[in-house]
Amino acid sequence: MFQMFKEWFWLERFWLPPTIKWSDLEDHDGLVFVKPSHLCMTIPYAFGLIIIRHFFEKFIASPLAKTIGIKEEVRKKITPNTVLENFFKHSTRKPSQTDIYGLAKKCNLTERQVERWFRSRRNQDRPCRMKKFQEACWRFTFYLMITIAGIAFLYDKPWVYDLWEVWNGYPRQPLLPSQYWYYILEMSFYWSLLFSLGSDIKRKDFLAHVIHHLAAVSLMSFSWCANYIRSGTLVMILHDAADIWLESAKMFSYAGWKQTCNILFFIFSIVFFISRLIIFPFWILYFTLILPLQYLEPFFSCIFLNLQLIVLQILNLYWGYFILKMLKRCIFTKNIQDVRSDDEDEYEEEEVEEEEKEKEEATKGKETDDLKNGLGANRHLIPNGQHGC
């Protein structure tokens, strides 16, 4: 059964242009061609990147964060309470006043104690700046290094300057060592991001990130198997170029360097709109969607490749919308408050609100203590026999 599925899955009519056989892509005369088995190495390399990331965040990102003013946050420990914990997990993180009254009666606590417990519990889930900085620093470092490597690999390749060369000789295009490592490392990185989604900070656009990572892995895997390596390298370097500026803007945002963050975010916006919303759809997509019709008869893998590229472009438009929202915020408020997802802004607003409540409660408590202490200190000044007045 498995053998039948395997033979059906690798039918040449799915992957290759008409008249081309898999035998035409076997290694010969010192020329090496892509093989699906090469992709098996991306999984162990992904776990290798996760290990490297762990040590990078511990020994490089953390000291760097402290150098630019980010401190480790010490969270207050909360008193375990099964009733309140179940309500927090299964009902709501922010109970109404009626809920607080009922929970206080059930747990034999005061309403203020219940409010404090929920504030402390919400604070436990709030992402700390150090962790956010570590994640952004790791992604920035990888994108920077892979982009530099991509430029070094591609600067002398003819298809960078003449896109007609993307299809010249297709699919009998041998694999270069630089293309192999560029593809394998990029794909391993996206696998590592998928594997670490559970431990990374969960953002509001979590689903979009999952779809993006899966689309990236799927697109790279498919383009590898069908030998769309030349167009694939162009797509990769276009998308990595903008991510460098985004991650650097995040790093300085977490550090509180607002002016530097704003400048980097503007640069990111310019690079993003030029690379992903102009060059990619009007240059790359044109030469993968329209140009092949002049060279080849339409076949399944070419159609499927373009469908994946269109999904990628839809995601680019989705993120472009949020970038425009942030630029609008900057124009009207003269400041980019954050370059992250909206849910992290909510955490920030909630943190400020809770700090104000804590200060208010502390002030009230101090005033009450002062009143009691003042009354106690002056009781001896009240004449005997007048205490009952």
PDB file of C-alpha atoms in Angstrom, residues 123-264:
ATOM      1  CA  ASN A 123       1.032  39.246  35.812  1.00  0.00           C
ATOM      2  CA  GLN A 124       2.406  35.686  35.810  1.00  0.00           C
ATOM      3  CA  ASP A 125       1.348  35.286  32.160  1.00  0.00           C
ATOM      4  CA  ARG A 126       2.659  38.652  31.034  1.00  0.00           C
ATOM      5  CA  PRO A 127       5.655  38.237  28.696  1.00  0.00           C
ATOM      6  CA  CYS A 128       8.830  39.636  30.211  1.00  0.00           C
ATOM      7  CA  ARG A 129      10.952  42.045  28.199  1.00  0.00           C
ATOM      8  CA  MET A 130      14.074  39.943  28.595  1.00  0.00           C
ATOM      9  CA  LYS A 131      12.499  36.924  26.880  1.00  0.00           C
ATOM     10  CA  LYS A 132      11.042  39.073  24.102  1.00  0.00           C
ATOM     11  CA  PHE A 133      14.436  40.677  23.543  1.00  0.00           C
ATOM     12  CA  GLN A 134      16.163  37.278  23.444  1.00  0.00           C
ATOM     13  CA  GLU A 135      13.755  35.981  20.788  1.00  0.00           C
ATOM     14  CA  ALA A 136      14.081  39.115  18.645  1.00  0.00           C
ATOM     15  CA  CYS A 137      17.878  39.119  19.003  1.00  0.00           C
ATOM     16  CA  TRP A 138      18.101  35.495  17.843  1.00  0.00           C
ATOM     17  CA  ARG A 139      15.903  36.107  14.802  1.00  0.00           C
ATOM     18  CA  PHE A 140      17.784  39.309  13.965  1.00  0.00           C
ATOM     19  CA  THR A 141      21.128  37.509  14.099  1.00  0.00           C
ATOM     20  CA  PHE A 142      19.961  34.655  11.893  1.00  0.00           C
ATOM     21  CA  TYR A 143      18.272  36.903   9.313  1.00  0.00           C
ATOM     22  CA  LEU A 144      21.331  39.132   9.165  1.00  0.00           C
ATOM     23  CA  MET A 145      23.736  36.223   8.663  1.00  0.00           C
ATOM     24  CA  ILE A 146      21.538  34.366   6.149  1.00  0.00           C
ATOM     25  CA  THR A 147      20.965  37.570   4.153  1.00  0.00           C
ATOM     26  CA  ILE A 148      24.691  38.278   3.982  1.00  0.00           C
ATOM     27  CA  ALA A 149      25.247  34.658   2.946  1.00  0.00           C
ATOM     28  CA  GLY A 150      22.470  34.947   0.346  1.00  0.00           C
ATOM     29  CA  ILE A 151      24.039  38.054  -1.177  1.00  0.00           C
ATOM     30  CA  ALA A 152      27.426  36.323  -1.282  1.00  0.00           C
ATOM     31  CA  PHE A 153      25.846  33.264  -2.953  1.00  0.00           C
ATOM     32  CA  LEU A 154      23.770  35.172  -5.486  1.00  0.00           C
ATOM     33  CA  TYR A 155      25.652  38.316  -6.465  1.00  0.00           C
ATOM     34  CA  ASP A 156      27.364  36.650  -9.453  1.00  0.00           C
ATOM     35  CA  LYS A 157      24.431  34.500 -10.581  1.00  0.00           C
ATOM     36  CA  PRO A 158      22.932  35.462 -13.961  1.00  0.00           C
ATOM     37  CA  TRP A 159      19.293  34.889 -12.927  1.00  0.00           C
ATOM     38  CA  VAL A 160      19.565  37.690 -10.351  1.00  0.00           C
ATOM     39  CA  TYR A 161      20.024  40.259 -13.121  1.00  0.00           C
ATOM     40  CA  ASP A 162      18.113  38.518 -15.905  1.00  0.00           C
ATOM     41  CA  LEU A 163      15.036  36.611 -14.758  1.00  0.00           C
ATOM     42  CA  TRP A 164      14.789  34.825 -18.085  1.00  0.00           C
ATOM     43  CA  GLU A 165      17.701  32.753 -16.767  1.00  0.00           C
ATOM     44  CA  VAL A 166      15.395  31.326 -14.083  1.00  0.00           C
ATOM     45  CA  TRP A 167      13.851  29.090 -16.744  1.00  0.00           C
ATOM     46  CA  ASN A 168      16.871  28.647 -18.984  1.00  0.00           C
ATOM     47  CA  GLY A 169      17.504  24.904 -19.208  1.00  0.00           C
ATOM     48  CA  TYR A 170      14.783  24.048 -16.678  1.00  0.00           C
ATOM     49  CA  PRO A 171      14.554  21.505 -15.124  1.00  0.00           C
ATOM     50  CA  ARG A 172      18.039  20.272 -16.048  1.00  0.00           C
ATOM     51  CA  GLN A 173      19.698  22.837 -13.785  1.00  0.00           C
ATOM     52  CA  PRO A 174      22.481  21.416 -11.589  1.00  0.00           C
ATOM     53  CA  LEU A 175      22.604  22.156  -7.872  1.00  0.00           C
ATOM     54  CA  LEU A 176      25.410  24.392  -6.619  1.00  0.00           C
ATOM     55  CA  PRO A 177      26.909  23.884  -3.129  1.00  0.00           C
ATOM     56  CA  SER A 178      25.961  27.457  -2.183  1.00  0.00           C
ATOM     57  CA  GLN A 179      22.350  26.815  -3.176  1.00  0.00           C
ATOM     58  CA  TYR A 180      22.298  23.624  -1.133  1.00  0.00           C
ATOM     59  CA  TRP A 181      23.439  25.295   2.104  1.00  0.00           C
ATOM     60  CA  TYR A 182      21.332  28.389   1.564  1.00  0.00           C
ATOM     61  CA  TYR A 183      18.181  26.324   1.154  1.00  0.00           C
ATOM     62  CA  ILE A 184      18.899  23.757   3.863  1.00  0.00           C
ATOM     63  CA  LEU A 185      19.793  26.345   6.523  1.00  0.00           C
ATOM     64  CA  GLU A 186      16.795  28.531   5.720  1.00  0.00           C
ATOM     65  CA  MET A 187      14.415  25.587   5.850  1.00  0.00           C
ATOM     66  CA  SER A 188      15.991  24.282   9.064  1.00  0.00           C
ATOM     67  CA  PHE A 189      15.475  27.700  10.643  1.00  0.00           C
ATOM     68  CA  TYR A 190      11.748  27.698   9.854  1.00  0.00           C
ATOM     69  CA  TRP A 191      11.426  24.160  11.181  1.00  0.00           C
ATOM     70  CA  SER A 192      13.104  25.334  14.399  1.00  0.00           C
ATOM     71  CA  LEU A 193      10.620  28.227  14.681  1.00  0.00           C
ATOM     72  CA  LEU A 194       7.742  25.774  14.293  1.00  0.00           C
ATOM     73  CA  PHE A 195       9.188  23.430  16.922  1.00  0.00           C
ATOM     74  CA  SER A 196       9.668  26.281  19.404  1.00  0.00           C
ATOM     75  CA  LEU A 197       6.236  27.905  18.962  1.00  0.00           C
ATOM     76  CA  GLY A 198       5.032  26.261  22.156  1.00  0.00           C
ATOM     77  CA  SER A 199       7.788  27.836  24.277  1.00  0.00           C
ATOM     78  CA  ASP A 200       7.972  31.197  22.483  1.00  0.00           C
ATOM     79  CA  ILE A 201       5.799  34.145  23.468  1.00  0.00           C
ATOM     80  CA  LYS A 202       2.341  33.709  22.002  1.00  0.00           C
ATOM     81  CA  ARG A 203       1.201  36.751  20.035  1.00  0.00           C
ATOM     82  CA  LYS A 204      -2.146  37.808  18.657  1.00  0.00           C
ATOM     83  CA  ASP A 205      -1.040  36.897  15.127  1.00  0.00           C
ATOM     84  CA  PHE A 206       0.027  33.437  16.343  1.00  0.00           C
ATOM     85  CA  LEU A 207      -2.107  31.692  13.703  1.00  0.00           C
ATOM     86  CA  ALA A 208      -0.666  33.874  10.946  1.00  0.00           C
ATOM     87  CA  HIS A 209       2.842  32.936  12.096  1.00  0.00           C
ATOM     88  CA  VAL A 210       1.970  29.233  12.064  1.00  0.00           C
ATOM     89  CA  ILE A 211       0.532  29.535   8.543  1.00  0.00           C
ATOM     90  CA  HIS A 212       3.551  31.547   7.433  1.00  0.00           C
ATOM     91  CA  HIS A 213       6.077  29.041   8.796  1.00  0.00           C
ATOM     92  CA  LEU A 214       4.174  26.093   7.338  1.00  0.00           C
ATOM     93  CA  ALA A 215       3.810  27.883   3.994  1.00  0.00           C
ATOM     94  CA  ALA A 216       7.524  28.698   4.007  1.00  0.00           C
ATOM     95  CA  VAL A 217       8.540  25.092   4.745  1.00  0.00           C
ATOM     96  CA  SER A 218       6.032  23.733   2.217  1.00  0.00           C
ATOM     97  CA  LEU A 219       7.095  26.199  -0.462  1.00  0.00           C
ATOM     98  CA  MET A 220      10.801  25.541   0.020  1.00  0.00           C
ATOM     99  CA  SER A 221      10.300  21.763   0.143  1.00  0.00           C
ATOM    100  CA  PHE A 222       8.160  21.740  -2.976  1.00  0.00           C
ATOM    101  CA  SER A 223      10.442  24.085  -4.923  1.00  0.00           C
ATOM    102  CA  TRP A 224      13.392  21.900  -3.931  1.00  0.00           C
ATOM    103  CA  CYS A 225      11.794  18.671  -5.139  1.00  0.00           C
ATOM    104  CA  ALA A 226      10.651  20.247  -8.415  1.00  0.00           C
ATOM    105  CA  ASN A 227      14.034  21.985  -8.852  1.00  0.00           C
ATOM    106  CA  TYR A 228      12.721  25.562  -8.673  1.00  0.00           C
ATOM    107  CA  ILE A 229      15.908  26.473  -6.866  1.00  0.00           C
ATOM    108  CA  ARG A 230      16.696  29.626  -8.801  1.00  0.00           C
ATOM    109  CA  SER A 231      13.340  31.292  -8.210  1.00  0.00           C
ATOM    110  CA  GLY A 232      13.325  29.977  -4.645  1.00  0.00           C
ATOM    111  CA  THR A 233      16.578  31.707  -3.714  1.00  0.00           C
ATOM    112  CA  LEU A 234      15.196  35.019  -5.016  1.00  0.00           C
ATOM    113  CA  VAL A 235      12.027  34.672  -2.945  1.00  0.00           C
ATOM    114  CA  MET A 236      14.046  33.850   0.170  1.00  0.00           C
ATOM    115  CA  ILE A 237      16.420  36.790   0.006  1.00  0.00           C
ATOM    116  CA  LEU A 238      13.586  39.229  -0.724  1.00  0.00           C
ATOM    117  CA  HIS A 239      11.728  38.191   2.420  1.00  0.00           C
ATOM    118  CA  ASP A 240      14.770  38.003   4.693  1.00  0.00           C
ATOM    119  CA  ALA A 241      15.892  41.542   3.796  1.00  0.00           C
ATOM    120  CA  ALA A 242      12.903  43.172   5.537  1.00  0.00           C
ATOM    121  CA  ASP A 243      12.935  40.907   8.592  1.00  0.00           C
ATOM    122  CA  ILE A 244      16.354  42.188   9.668  1.00  0.00           C
ATOM    123  CA  TRP A 245      14.977  45.690  10.240  1.00  0.00           C
ATOM    124  CA  LEU A 246      11.827  44.465  11.971  1.00  0.00           C
ATOM    125  CA  GLU A 247      13.693  42.376  14.528  1.00  0.00           C
ATOM    126  CA  SER A 248      16.210  45.158  15.220  1.00  0.00           C
ATOM    127  CA  ALA A 249      13.321  47.602  15.762  1.00  0.00           C
ATOM    128  CA  LYS A 250      11.765  45.152  18.226  1.00  0.00           C
ATOM    129  CA  MET A 251      15.028  44.870  20.143  1.00  0.00           C
ATOM    130  CA  PHE A 252      15.309  48.610  20.657  1.00  0.00           C
ATOM    131  CA  SER A 253      11.595  48.876  21.455  1.00  0.00           C
ATOM    132  CA  TYR A 254      11.987  46.390  24.298  1.00  0.00           C
ATOM    133  CA  ALA A 255      14.993  48.366  25.531  1.00  0.00           C
ATOM    134  CA  GLY A 256      12.972  51.590  25.547  1.00  0.00           C
ATOM    135  CA  TRP A 257      15.072  53.304  22.853  1.00  0.00           C
ATOM    136  CA  LYS A 258      12.018  54.822  21.182  1.00  0.00           C
ATOM    137  CA  GLN A 259      13.769  57.142  18.738  1.00  0.00           C
ATOM    138  CA  THR A 260      16.042  54.372  17.438  1.00  0.00           C
ATOM    139  CA  CYS A 261      13.053  52.016  17.256  1.00  0.00           C
ATOM    140  CA  ASN A 262      11.069  54.555  15.229  1.00  0.00           C
ATOM    141  CA  ILE A 263      13.889  55.044  12.720  1.00  0.00           C
ATOM    142  CA  LEU A 264      14.417  51.304  12.281  1.00  0.00           C
TER     143      LEU A 264
END
